[in-house]
PDB file of C-alpha atoms in Angstrom:
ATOM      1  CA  UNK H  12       0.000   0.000   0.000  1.00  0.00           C
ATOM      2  CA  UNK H  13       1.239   3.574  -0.744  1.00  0.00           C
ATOM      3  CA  UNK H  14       0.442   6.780   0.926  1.00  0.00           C
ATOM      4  CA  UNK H  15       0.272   9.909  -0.749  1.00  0.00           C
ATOM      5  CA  UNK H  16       1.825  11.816   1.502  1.00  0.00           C
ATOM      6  CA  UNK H  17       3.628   9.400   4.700  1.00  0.00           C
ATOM      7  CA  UNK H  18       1.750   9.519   7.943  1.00  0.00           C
ATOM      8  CA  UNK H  19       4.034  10.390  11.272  1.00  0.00           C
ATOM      9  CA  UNK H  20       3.577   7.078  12.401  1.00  0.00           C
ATOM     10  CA  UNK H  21       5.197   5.390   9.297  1.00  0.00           C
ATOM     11  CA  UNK H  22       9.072   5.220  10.137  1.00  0.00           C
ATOM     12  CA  UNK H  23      11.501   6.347   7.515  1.00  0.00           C
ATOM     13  CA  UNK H  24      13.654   4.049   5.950  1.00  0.00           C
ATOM     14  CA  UNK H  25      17.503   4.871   7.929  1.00  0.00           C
ATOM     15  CA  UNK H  26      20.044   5.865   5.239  1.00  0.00           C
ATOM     16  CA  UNK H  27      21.727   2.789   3.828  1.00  0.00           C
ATOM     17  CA  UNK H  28      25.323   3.390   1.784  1.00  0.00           C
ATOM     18  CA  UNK H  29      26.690   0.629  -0.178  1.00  0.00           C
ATOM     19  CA  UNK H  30      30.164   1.011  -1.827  1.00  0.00           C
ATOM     20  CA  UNK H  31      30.445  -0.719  -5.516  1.00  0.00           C
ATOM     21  CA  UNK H  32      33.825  -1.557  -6.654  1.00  0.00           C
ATOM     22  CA  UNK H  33      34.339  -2.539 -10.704  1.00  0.00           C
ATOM     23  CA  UNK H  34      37.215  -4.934 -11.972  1.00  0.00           C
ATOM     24  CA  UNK H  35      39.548  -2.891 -13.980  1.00  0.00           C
ATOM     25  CA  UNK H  36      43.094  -4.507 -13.630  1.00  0.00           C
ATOM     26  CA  UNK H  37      45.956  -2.283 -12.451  1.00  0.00           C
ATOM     27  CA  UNK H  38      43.583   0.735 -13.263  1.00  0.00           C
ATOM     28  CA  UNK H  39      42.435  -0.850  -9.936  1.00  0.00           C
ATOM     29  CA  UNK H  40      44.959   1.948  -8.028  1.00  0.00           C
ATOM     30  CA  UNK H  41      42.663   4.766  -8.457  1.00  0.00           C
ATOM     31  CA  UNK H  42      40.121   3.518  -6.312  1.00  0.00           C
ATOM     32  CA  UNK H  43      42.773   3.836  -3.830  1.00  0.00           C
ATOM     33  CA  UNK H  44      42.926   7.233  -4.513  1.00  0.00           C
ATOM     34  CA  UNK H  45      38.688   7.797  -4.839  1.00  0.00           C
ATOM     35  CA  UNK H  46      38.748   5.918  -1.455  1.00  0.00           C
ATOM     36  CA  UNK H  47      40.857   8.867   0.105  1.00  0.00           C
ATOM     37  CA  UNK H  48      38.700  11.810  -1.095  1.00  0.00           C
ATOM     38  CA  UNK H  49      35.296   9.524   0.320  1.00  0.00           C
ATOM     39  CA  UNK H  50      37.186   9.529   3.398  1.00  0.00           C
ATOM     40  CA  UNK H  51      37.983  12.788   3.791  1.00  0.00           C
ATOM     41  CA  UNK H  52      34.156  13.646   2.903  1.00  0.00           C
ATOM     42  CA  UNK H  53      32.512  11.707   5.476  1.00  0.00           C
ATOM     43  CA  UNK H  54      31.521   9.190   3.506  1.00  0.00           C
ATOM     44  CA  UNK H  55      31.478   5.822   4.855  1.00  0.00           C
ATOM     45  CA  UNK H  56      30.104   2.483   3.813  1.00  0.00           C
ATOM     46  CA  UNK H  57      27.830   0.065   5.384  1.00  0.00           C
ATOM     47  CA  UNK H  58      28.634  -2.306   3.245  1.00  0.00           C
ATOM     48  CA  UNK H  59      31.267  -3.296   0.380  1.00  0.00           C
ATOM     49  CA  UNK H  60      30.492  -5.341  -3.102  1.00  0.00           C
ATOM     50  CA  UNK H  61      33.435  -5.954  -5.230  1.00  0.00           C
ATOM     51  CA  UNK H  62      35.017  -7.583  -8.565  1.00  0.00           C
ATOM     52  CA  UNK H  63      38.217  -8.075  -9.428  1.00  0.00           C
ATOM     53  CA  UNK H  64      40.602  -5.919  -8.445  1.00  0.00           C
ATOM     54  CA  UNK H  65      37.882  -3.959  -6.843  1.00  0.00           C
ATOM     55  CA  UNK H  66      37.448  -7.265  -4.650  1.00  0.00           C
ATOM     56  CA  UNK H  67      40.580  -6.487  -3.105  1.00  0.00           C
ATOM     57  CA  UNK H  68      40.317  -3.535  -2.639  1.00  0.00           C
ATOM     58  CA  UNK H  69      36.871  -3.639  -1.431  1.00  0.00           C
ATOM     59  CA  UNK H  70      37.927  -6.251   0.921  1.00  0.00           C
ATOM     60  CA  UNK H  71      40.787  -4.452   2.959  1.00  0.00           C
ATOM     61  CA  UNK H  72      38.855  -1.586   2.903  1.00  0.00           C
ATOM     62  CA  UNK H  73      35.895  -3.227   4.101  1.00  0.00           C
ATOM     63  CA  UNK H  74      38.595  -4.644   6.947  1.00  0.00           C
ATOM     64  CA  UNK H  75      38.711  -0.982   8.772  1.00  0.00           C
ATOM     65  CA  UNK H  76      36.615   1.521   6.416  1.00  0.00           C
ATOM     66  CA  UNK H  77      39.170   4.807   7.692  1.00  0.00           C
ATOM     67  CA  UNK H  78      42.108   6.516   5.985  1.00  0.00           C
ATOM     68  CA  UNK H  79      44.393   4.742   7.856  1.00  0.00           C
ATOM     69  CA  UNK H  80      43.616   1.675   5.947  1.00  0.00           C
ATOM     70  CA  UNK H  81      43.653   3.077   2.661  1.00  0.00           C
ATOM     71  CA  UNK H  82      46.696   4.864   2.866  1.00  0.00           C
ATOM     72  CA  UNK H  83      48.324   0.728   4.108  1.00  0.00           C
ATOM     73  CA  UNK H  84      46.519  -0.302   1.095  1.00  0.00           C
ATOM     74  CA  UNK H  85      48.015   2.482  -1.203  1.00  0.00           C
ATOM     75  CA  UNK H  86      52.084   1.146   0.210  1.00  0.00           C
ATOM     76  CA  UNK H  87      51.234  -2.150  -1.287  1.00  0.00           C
ATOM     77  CA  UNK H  88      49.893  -0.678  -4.135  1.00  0.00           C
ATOM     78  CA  UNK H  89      53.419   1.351  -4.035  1.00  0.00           C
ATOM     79  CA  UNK H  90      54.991  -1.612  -3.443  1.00  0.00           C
ATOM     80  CA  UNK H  91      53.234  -3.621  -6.121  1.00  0.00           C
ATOM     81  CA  UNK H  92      54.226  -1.033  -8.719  1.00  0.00           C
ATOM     82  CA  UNK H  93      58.176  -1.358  -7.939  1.00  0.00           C
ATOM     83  CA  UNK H  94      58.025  -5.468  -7.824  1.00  0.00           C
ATOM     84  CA  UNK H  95      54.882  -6.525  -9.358  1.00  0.00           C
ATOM     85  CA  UNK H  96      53.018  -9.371  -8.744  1.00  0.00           C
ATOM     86  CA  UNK H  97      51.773  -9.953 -12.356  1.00  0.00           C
ATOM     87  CA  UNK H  98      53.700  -9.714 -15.527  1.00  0.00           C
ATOM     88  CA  UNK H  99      52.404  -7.309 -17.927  1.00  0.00           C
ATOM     89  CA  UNK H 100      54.627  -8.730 -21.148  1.00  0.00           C
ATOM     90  CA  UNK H 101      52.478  -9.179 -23.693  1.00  0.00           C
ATOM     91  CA  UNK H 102      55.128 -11.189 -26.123  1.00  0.00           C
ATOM     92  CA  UNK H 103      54.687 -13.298 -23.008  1.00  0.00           C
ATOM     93  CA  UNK H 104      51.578 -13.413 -23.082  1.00  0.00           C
ATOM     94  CA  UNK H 105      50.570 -14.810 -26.038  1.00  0.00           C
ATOM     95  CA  UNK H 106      53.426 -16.961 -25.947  1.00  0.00           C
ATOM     96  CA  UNK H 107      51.969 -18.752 -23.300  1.00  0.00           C
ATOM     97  CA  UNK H 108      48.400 -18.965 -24.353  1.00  0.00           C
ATOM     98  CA  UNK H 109      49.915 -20.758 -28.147  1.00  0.00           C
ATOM     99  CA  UNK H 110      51.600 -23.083 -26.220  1.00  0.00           C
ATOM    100  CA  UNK H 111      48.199 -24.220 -25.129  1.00  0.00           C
ATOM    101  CA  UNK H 112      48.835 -22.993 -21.079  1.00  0.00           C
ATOM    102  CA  UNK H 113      45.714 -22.088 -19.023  1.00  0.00           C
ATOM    103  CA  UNK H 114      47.379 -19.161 -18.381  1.00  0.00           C
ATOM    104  CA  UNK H 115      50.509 -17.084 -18.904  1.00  0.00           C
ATOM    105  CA  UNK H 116      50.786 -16.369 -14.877  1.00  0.00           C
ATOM    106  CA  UNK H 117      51.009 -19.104 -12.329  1.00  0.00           C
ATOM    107  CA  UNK H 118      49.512 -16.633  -9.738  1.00  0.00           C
ATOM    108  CA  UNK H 119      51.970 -17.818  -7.170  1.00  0.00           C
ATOM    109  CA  UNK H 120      53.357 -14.457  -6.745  1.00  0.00           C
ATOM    110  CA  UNK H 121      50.101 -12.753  -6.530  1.00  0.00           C
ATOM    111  CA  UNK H 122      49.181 -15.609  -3.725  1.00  0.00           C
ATOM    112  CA  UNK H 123      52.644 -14.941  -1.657  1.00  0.00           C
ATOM    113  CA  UNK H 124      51.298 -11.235  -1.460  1.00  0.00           C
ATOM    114  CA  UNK H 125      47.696 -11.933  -0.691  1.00  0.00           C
ATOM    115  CA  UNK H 126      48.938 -14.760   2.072  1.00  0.00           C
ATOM    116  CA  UNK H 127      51.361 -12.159   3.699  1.00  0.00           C
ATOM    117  CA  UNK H 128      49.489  -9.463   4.133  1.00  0.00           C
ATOM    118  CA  UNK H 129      45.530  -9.949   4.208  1.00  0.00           C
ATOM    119  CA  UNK H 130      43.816  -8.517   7.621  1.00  0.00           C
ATOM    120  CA  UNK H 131      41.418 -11.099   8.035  1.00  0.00           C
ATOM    121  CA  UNK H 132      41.792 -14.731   6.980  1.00  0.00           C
ATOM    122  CA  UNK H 133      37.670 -14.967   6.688  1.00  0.00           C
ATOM    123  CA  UNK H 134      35.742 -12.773   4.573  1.00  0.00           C
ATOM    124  CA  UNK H 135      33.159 -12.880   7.591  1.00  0.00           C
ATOM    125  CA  UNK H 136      35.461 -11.071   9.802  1.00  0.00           C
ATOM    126  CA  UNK H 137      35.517  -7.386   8.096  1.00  0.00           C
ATOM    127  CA  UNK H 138      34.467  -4.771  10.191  1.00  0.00           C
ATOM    128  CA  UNK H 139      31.365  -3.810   7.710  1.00  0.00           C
ATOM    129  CA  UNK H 140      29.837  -6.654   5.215  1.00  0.00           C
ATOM    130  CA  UNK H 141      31.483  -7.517   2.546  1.00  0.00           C
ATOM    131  CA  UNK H 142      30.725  -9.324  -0.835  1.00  0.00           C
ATOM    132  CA  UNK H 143      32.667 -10.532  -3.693  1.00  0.00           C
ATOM    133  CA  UNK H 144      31.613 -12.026  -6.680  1.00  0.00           C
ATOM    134  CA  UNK H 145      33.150 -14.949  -8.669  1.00  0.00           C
ATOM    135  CA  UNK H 146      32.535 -16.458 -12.128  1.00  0.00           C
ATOM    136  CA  UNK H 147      31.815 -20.290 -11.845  1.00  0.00           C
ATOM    137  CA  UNK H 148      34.111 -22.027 -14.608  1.00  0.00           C
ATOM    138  CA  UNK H 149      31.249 -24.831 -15.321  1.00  0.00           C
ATOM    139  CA  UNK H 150      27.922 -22.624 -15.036  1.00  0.00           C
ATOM    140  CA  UNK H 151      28.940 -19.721 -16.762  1.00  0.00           C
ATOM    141  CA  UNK H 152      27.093 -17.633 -13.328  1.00  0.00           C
ATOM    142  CA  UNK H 153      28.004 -15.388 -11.041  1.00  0.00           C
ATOM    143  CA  UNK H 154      28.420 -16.559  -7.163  1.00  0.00           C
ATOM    144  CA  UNK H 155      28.544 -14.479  -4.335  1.00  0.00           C
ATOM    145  CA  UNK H 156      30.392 -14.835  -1.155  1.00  0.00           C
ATOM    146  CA  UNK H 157      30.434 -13.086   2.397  1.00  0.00           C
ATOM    147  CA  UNK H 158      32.373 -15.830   3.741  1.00  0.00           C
ATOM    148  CA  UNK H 159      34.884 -18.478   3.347  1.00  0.00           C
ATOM    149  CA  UNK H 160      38.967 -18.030   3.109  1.00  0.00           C
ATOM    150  CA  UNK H 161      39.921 -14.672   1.836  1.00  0.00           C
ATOM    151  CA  UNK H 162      43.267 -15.791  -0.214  1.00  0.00           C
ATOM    152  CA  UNK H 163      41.416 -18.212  -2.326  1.00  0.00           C
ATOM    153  CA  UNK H 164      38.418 -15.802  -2.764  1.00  0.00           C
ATOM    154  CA  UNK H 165      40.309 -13.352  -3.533  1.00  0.00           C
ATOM    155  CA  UNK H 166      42.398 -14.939  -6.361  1.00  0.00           C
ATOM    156  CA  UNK H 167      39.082 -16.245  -7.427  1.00  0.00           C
ATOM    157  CA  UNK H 168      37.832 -12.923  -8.357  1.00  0.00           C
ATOM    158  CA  UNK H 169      41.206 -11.351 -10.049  1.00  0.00           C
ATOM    159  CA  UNK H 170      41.417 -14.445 -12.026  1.00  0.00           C
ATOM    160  CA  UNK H 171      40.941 -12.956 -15.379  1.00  0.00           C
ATOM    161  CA  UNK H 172      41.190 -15.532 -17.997  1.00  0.00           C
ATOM    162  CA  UNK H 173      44.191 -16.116 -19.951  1.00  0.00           C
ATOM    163  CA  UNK H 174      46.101 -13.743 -17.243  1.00  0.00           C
ATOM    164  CA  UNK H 175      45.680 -15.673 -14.087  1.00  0.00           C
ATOM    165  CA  UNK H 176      44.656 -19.346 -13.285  1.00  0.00           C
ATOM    166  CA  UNK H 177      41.365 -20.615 -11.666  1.00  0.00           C
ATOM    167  CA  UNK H 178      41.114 -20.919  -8.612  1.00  0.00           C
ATOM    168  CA  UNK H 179      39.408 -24.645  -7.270  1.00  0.00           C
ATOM    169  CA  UNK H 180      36.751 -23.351  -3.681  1.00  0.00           C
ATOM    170  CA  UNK H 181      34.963 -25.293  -1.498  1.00  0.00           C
ATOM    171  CA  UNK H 182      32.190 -26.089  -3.895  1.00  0.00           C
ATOM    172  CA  UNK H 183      34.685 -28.070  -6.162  1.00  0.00           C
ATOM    173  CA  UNK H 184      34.098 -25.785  -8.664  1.00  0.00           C
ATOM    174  CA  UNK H 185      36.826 -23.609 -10.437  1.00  0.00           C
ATOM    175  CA  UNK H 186      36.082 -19.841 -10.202  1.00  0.00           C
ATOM    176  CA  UNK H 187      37.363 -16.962 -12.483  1.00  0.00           C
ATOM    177  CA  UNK H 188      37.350 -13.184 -12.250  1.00  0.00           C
ATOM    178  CA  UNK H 189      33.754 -12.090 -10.878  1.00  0.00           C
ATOM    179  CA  UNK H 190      33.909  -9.025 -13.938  1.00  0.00           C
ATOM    180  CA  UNK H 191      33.477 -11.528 -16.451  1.00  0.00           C
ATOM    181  CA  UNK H 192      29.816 -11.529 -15.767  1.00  0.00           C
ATOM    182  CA  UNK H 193      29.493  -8.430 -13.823  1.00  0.00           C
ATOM    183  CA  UNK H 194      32.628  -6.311 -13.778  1.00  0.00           C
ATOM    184  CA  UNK H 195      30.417  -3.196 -12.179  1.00  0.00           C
ATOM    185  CA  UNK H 196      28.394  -5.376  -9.765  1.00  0.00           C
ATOM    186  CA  UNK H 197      25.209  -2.495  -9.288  1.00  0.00           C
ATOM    187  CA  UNK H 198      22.591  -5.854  -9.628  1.00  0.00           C
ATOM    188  CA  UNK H 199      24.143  -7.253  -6.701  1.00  0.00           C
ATOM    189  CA  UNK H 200      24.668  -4.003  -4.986  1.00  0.00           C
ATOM    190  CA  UNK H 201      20.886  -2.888  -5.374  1.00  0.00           C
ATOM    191  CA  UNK H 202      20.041  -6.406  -3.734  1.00  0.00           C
ATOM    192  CA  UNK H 203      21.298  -5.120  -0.277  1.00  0.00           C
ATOM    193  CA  UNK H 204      18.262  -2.501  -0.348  1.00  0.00           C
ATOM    194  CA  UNK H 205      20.255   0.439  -0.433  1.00  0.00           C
ATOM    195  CA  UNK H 206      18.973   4.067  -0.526  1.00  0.00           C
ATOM    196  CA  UNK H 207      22.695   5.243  -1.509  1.00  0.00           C
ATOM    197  CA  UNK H 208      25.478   3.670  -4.286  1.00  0.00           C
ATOM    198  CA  UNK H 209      28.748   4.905  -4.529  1.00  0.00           C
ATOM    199  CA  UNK H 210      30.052   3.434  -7.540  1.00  0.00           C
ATOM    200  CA  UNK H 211      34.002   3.002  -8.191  1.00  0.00           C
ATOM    201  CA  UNK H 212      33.897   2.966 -11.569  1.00  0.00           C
ATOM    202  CA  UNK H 213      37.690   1.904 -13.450  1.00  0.00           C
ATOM    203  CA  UNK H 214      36.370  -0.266 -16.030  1.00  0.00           C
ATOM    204  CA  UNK H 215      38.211  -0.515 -19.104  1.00  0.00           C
ATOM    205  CA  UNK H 216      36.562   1.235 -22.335  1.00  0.00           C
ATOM    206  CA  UNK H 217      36.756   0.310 -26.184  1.00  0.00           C
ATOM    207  CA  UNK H 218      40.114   1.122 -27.987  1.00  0.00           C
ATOM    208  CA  UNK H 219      39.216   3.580 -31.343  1.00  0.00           C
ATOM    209  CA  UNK H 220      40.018   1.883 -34.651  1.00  0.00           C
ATOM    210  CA  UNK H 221      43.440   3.517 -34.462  1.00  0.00           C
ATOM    211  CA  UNK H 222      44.721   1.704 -31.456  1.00  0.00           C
ATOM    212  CA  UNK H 223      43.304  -1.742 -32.114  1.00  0.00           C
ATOM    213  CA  UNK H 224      45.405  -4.548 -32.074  1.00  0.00           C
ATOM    214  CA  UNK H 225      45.558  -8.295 -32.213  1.00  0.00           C
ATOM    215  CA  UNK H 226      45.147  -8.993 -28.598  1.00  0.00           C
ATOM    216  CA  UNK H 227      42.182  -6.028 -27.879  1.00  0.00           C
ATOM    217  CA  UNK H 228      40.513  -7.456 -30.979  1.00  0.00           C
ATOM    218  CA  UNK H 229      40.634 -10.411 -29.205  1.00  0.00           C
ATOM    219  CA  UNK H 230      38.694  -9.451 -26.336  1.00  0.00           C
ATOM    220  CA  UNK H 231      36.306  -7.633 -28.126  1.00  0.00           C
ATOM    221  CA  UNK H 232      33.728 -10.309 -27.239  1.00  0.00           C
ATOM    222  CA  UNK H 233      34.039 -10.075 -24.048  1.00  0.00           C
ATOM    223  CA  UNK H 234      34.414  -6.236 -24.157  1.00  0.00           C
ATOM    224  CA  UNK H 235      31.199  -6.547 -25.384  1.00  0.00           C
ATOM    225  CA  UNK H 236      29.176  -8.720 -23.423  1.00  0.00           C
ATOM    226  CA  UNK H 237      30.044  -6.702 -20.439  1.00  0.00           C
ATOM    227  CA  UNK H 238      29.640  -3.493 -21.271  1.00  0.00           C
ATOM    228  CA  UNK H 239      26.216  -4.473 -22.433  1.00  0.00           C
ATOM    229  CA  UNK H 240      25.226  -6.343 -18.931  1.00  0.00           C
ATOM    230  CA  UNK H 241      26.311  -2.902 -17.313  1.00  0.00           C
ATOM    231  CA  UNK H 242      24.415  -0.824 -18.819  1.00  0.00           C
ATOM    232  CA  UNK H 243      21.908  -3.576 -18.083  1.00  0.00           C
ATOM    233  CA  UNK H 244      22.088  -3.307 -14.538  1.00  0.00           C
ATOM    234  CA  UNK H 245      22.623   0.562 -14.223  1.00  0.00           C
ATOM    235  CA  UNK H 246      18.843   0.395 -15.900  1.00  0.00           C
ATOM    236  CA  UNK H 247      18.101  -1.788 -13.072  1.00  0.00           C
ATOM    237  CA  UNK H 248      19.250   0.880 -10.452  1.00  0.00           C
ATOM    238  CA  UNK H 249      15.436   2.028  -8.502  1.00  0.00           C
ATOM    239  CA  UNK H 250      15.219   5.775  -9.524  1.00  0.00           C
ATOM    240  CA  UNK H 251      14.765   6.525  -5.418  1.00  0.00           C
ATOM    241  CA  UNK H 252      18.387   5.187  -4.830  1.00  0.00           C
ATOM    242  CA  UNK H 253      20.989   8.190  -4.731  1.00  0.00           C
ATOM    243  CA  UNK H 254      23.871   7.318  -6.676  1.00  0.00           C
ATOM    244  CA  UNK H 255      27.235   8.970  -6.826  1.00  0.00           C
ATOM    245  CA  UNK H 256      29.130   7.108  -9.862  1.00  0.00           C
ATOM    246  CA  UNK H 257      32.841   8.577  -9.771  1.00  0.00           C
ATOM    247  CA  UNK H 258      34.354   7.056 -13.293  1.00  0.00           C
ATOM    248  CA  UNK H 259      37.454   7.312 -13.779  1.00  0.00           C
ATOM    249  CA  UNK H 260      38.429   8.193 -17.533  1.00  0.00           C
ATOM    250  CA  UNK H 261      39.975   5.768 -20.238  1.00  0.00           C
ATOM    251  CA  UNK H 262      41.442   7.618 -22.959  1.00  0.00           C
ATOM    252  CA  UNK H 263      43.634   3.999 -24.262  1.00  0.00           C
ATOM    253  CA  UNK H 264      40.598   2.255 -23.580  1.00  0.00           C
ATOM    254  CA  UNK H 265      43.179  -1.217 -22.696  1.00  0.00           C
ATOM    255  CA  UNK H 266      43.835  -3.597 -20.422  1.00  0.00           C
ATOM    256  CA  UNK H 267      46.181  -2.073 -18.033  1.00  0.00           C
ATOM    257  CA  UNK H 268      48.751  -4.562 -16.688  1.00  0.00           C
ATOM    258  CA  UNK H 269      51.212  -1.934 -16.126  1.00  0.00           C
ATOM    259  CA  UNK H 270      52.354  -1.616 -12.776  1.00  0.00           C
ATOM    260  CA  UNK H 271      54.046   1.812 -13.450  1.00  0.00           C
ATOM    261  CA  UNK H 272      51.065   3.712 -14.072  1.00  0.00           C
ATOM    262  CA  UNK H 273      50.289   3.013  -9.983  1.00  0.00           C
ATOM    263  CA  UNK H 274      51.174   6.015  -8.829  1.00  0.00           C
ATOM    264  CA  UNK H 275      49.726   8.378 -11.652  1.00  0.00           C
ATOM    265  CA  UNK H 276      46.384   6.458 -11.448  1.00  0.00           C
ATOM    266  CA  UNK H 277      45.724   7.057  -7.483  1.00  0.00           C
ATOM    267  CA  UNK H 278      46.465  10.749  -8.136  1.00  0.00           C
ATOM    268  CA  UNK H 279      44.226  10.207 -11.308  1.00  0.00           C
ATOM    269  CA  UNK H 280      41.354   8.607  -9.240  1.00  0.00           C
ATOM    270  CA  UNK H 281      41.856  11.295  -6.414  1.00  0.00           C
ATOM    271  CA  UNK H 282      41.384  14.175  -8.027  1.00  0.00           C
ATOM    272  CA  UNK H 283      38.175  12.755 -10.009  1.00  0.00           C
ATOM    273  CA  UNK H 284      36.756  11.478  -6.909  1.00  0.00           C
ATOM    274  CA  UNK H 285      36.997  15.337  -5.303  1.00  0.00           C
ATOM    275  CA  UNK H 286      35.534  16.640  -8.280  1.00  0.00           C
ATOM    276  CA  UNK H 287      32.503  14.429  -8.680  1.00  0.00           C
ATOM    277  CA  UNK H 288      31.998  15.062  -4.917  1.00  0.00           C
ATOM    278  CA  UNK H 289      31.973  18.936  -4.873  1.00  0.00           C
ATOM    279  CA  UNK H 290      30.132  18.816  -8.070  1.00  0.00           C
ATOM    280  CA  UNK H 291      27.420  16.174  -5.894  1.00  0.00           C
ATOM    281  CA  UNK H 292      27.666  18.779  -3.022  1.00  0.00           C
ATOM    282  CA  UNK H 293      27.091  21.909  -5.020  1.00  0.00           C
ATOM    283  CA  UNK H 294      23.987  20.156  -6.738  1.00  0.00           C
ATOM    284  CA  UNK H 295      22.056  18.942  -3.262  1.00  0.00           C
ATOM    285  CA  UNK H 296      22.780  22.727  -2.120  1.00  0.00           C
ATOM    286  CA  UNK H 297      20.822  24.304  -5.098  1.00  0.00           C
TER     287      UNK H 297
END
């Protein structure tokens, strides 16, 4: 039943705020920096859904939602960039994918990193809730997890395929990177009944004609199908839920693997975060 206008009696619904973290690859380092400026707004989660490499960075941040935690998660981002834990050669690459290998990284180094310095060793014990998604190798469907080891969860979700290996969980199945199927995971997001998104947004765009090559051609299928299922769910998105999407931009429109653009993309994501937040500001004032 609706009311026209609500009687005092009828409670109102207590301001809900869920964070929304994309996949993105090593363009994953400006959510570090978007994470700052939310922090030093005010604006806190109360609770966390990620992909990829916004899985973990969702999930530390989810750990201890306060500066203090994202500045320990930008030094291993710092640290990443001067030893990473991925190679980003693509001779390599497709070296390893003719020679009929599941994938051109064993993951092992990623793992060692994960292993040594993860806060909590079960997704269940962040501070606020946290969810990641995964893509299940046999059903083609995404799963969704708020508990259960955080390593193997965690690799789970970054496993993008051809890049990094699948990862075998506790349902016997083998999981891959969560974006494949939703890399900006609003469907799951809107599930929690929230009356606020904030939406980390460092998906990868399409490459113009220009700067196509072999490998982004490729991809272009998958490219495809997921920018197609997000702009399925943002139509999905109730029209009463406030939403403050900060998008970071993609001139290449690639697959970043390149660890030395850390640095530059946390300033990057930074600076856009401020900006989409004093623009947000300046519009509920008016």
């Amino acid at each position: 039943m609706k009311f026209p206008n609500r009687p005092s009696w009828v409670p109102r619904r207590k301001p809900r705020t869920v964070f929304v973290l994309s996949g993105g690859a090593v363009r994953g380092a400006a959510q570090i920096g978007m994470l700052k400026a939310l922090c030093e707004a005010g604006i806190k989660p109360d609770a966390i859904v990620g992909v990829s490499i916004g899985a973990l960075n969702g999930f530390w941040f989810a750990c201890n939602p306060q500066l203090h935690q994202v500045k320990e998660l930008e030094k291993l981002w710092i640290e990443a960039a001067e030893e990473p834990p991925i190679s980003g050669n693509a001779l390599r690459r497709v070296t390893s994918i003719l020679r009929g290998k599941a994938s051109f990284d064993t993951g092992e180094k990623l793992r060692k990193l994960l292993e040594s310095n993860v806060p909590v060793e079960k997704l269940n014990q962040t501070a606020v809730p946290f969810h990641l998604g995964t893509t299940s190798a046999s059903t083609g469907l995404i799963n969704w997890w708020n508990k259960g080891p955080s390593v193997d969860l965690l690799l789970a979700s970054a496993a993008l395929p051809g890049l990094l290996p699948a990862v075998l969980l506790e349902d016997n199945d083998y999981h891959l990177d969560g974006g494949v199927v939703s890399n900006v995971p609003l469907r799951k997001a809107v599930s929690l009944k929230p009356t606020n998104l904030v939406v980390l947004d460092v998906a990868s765009r399409f490459l113009p004609p220009e700067k196509q090559t072999a490998i982004s051609l490729m991809m272009i299928g998958f490219r495809a199908a997921s920018a197609e299922l997000t702009r399925q769910e943002w139509a999905d998105v109730p029209k009463s839920v406030k939403v403050l999407h900060i998008a970071l931009q993609d001139p290449d429109g690639d697959l970043d693997i390149d660890f030395q653009n850390v640095p530059d993309l946390i300033k990057e994501g930074e600076n856009v975060a401020r900006k989409v937040i004093s623009e947000s500001l300046s519009n509920a004032s008016n």
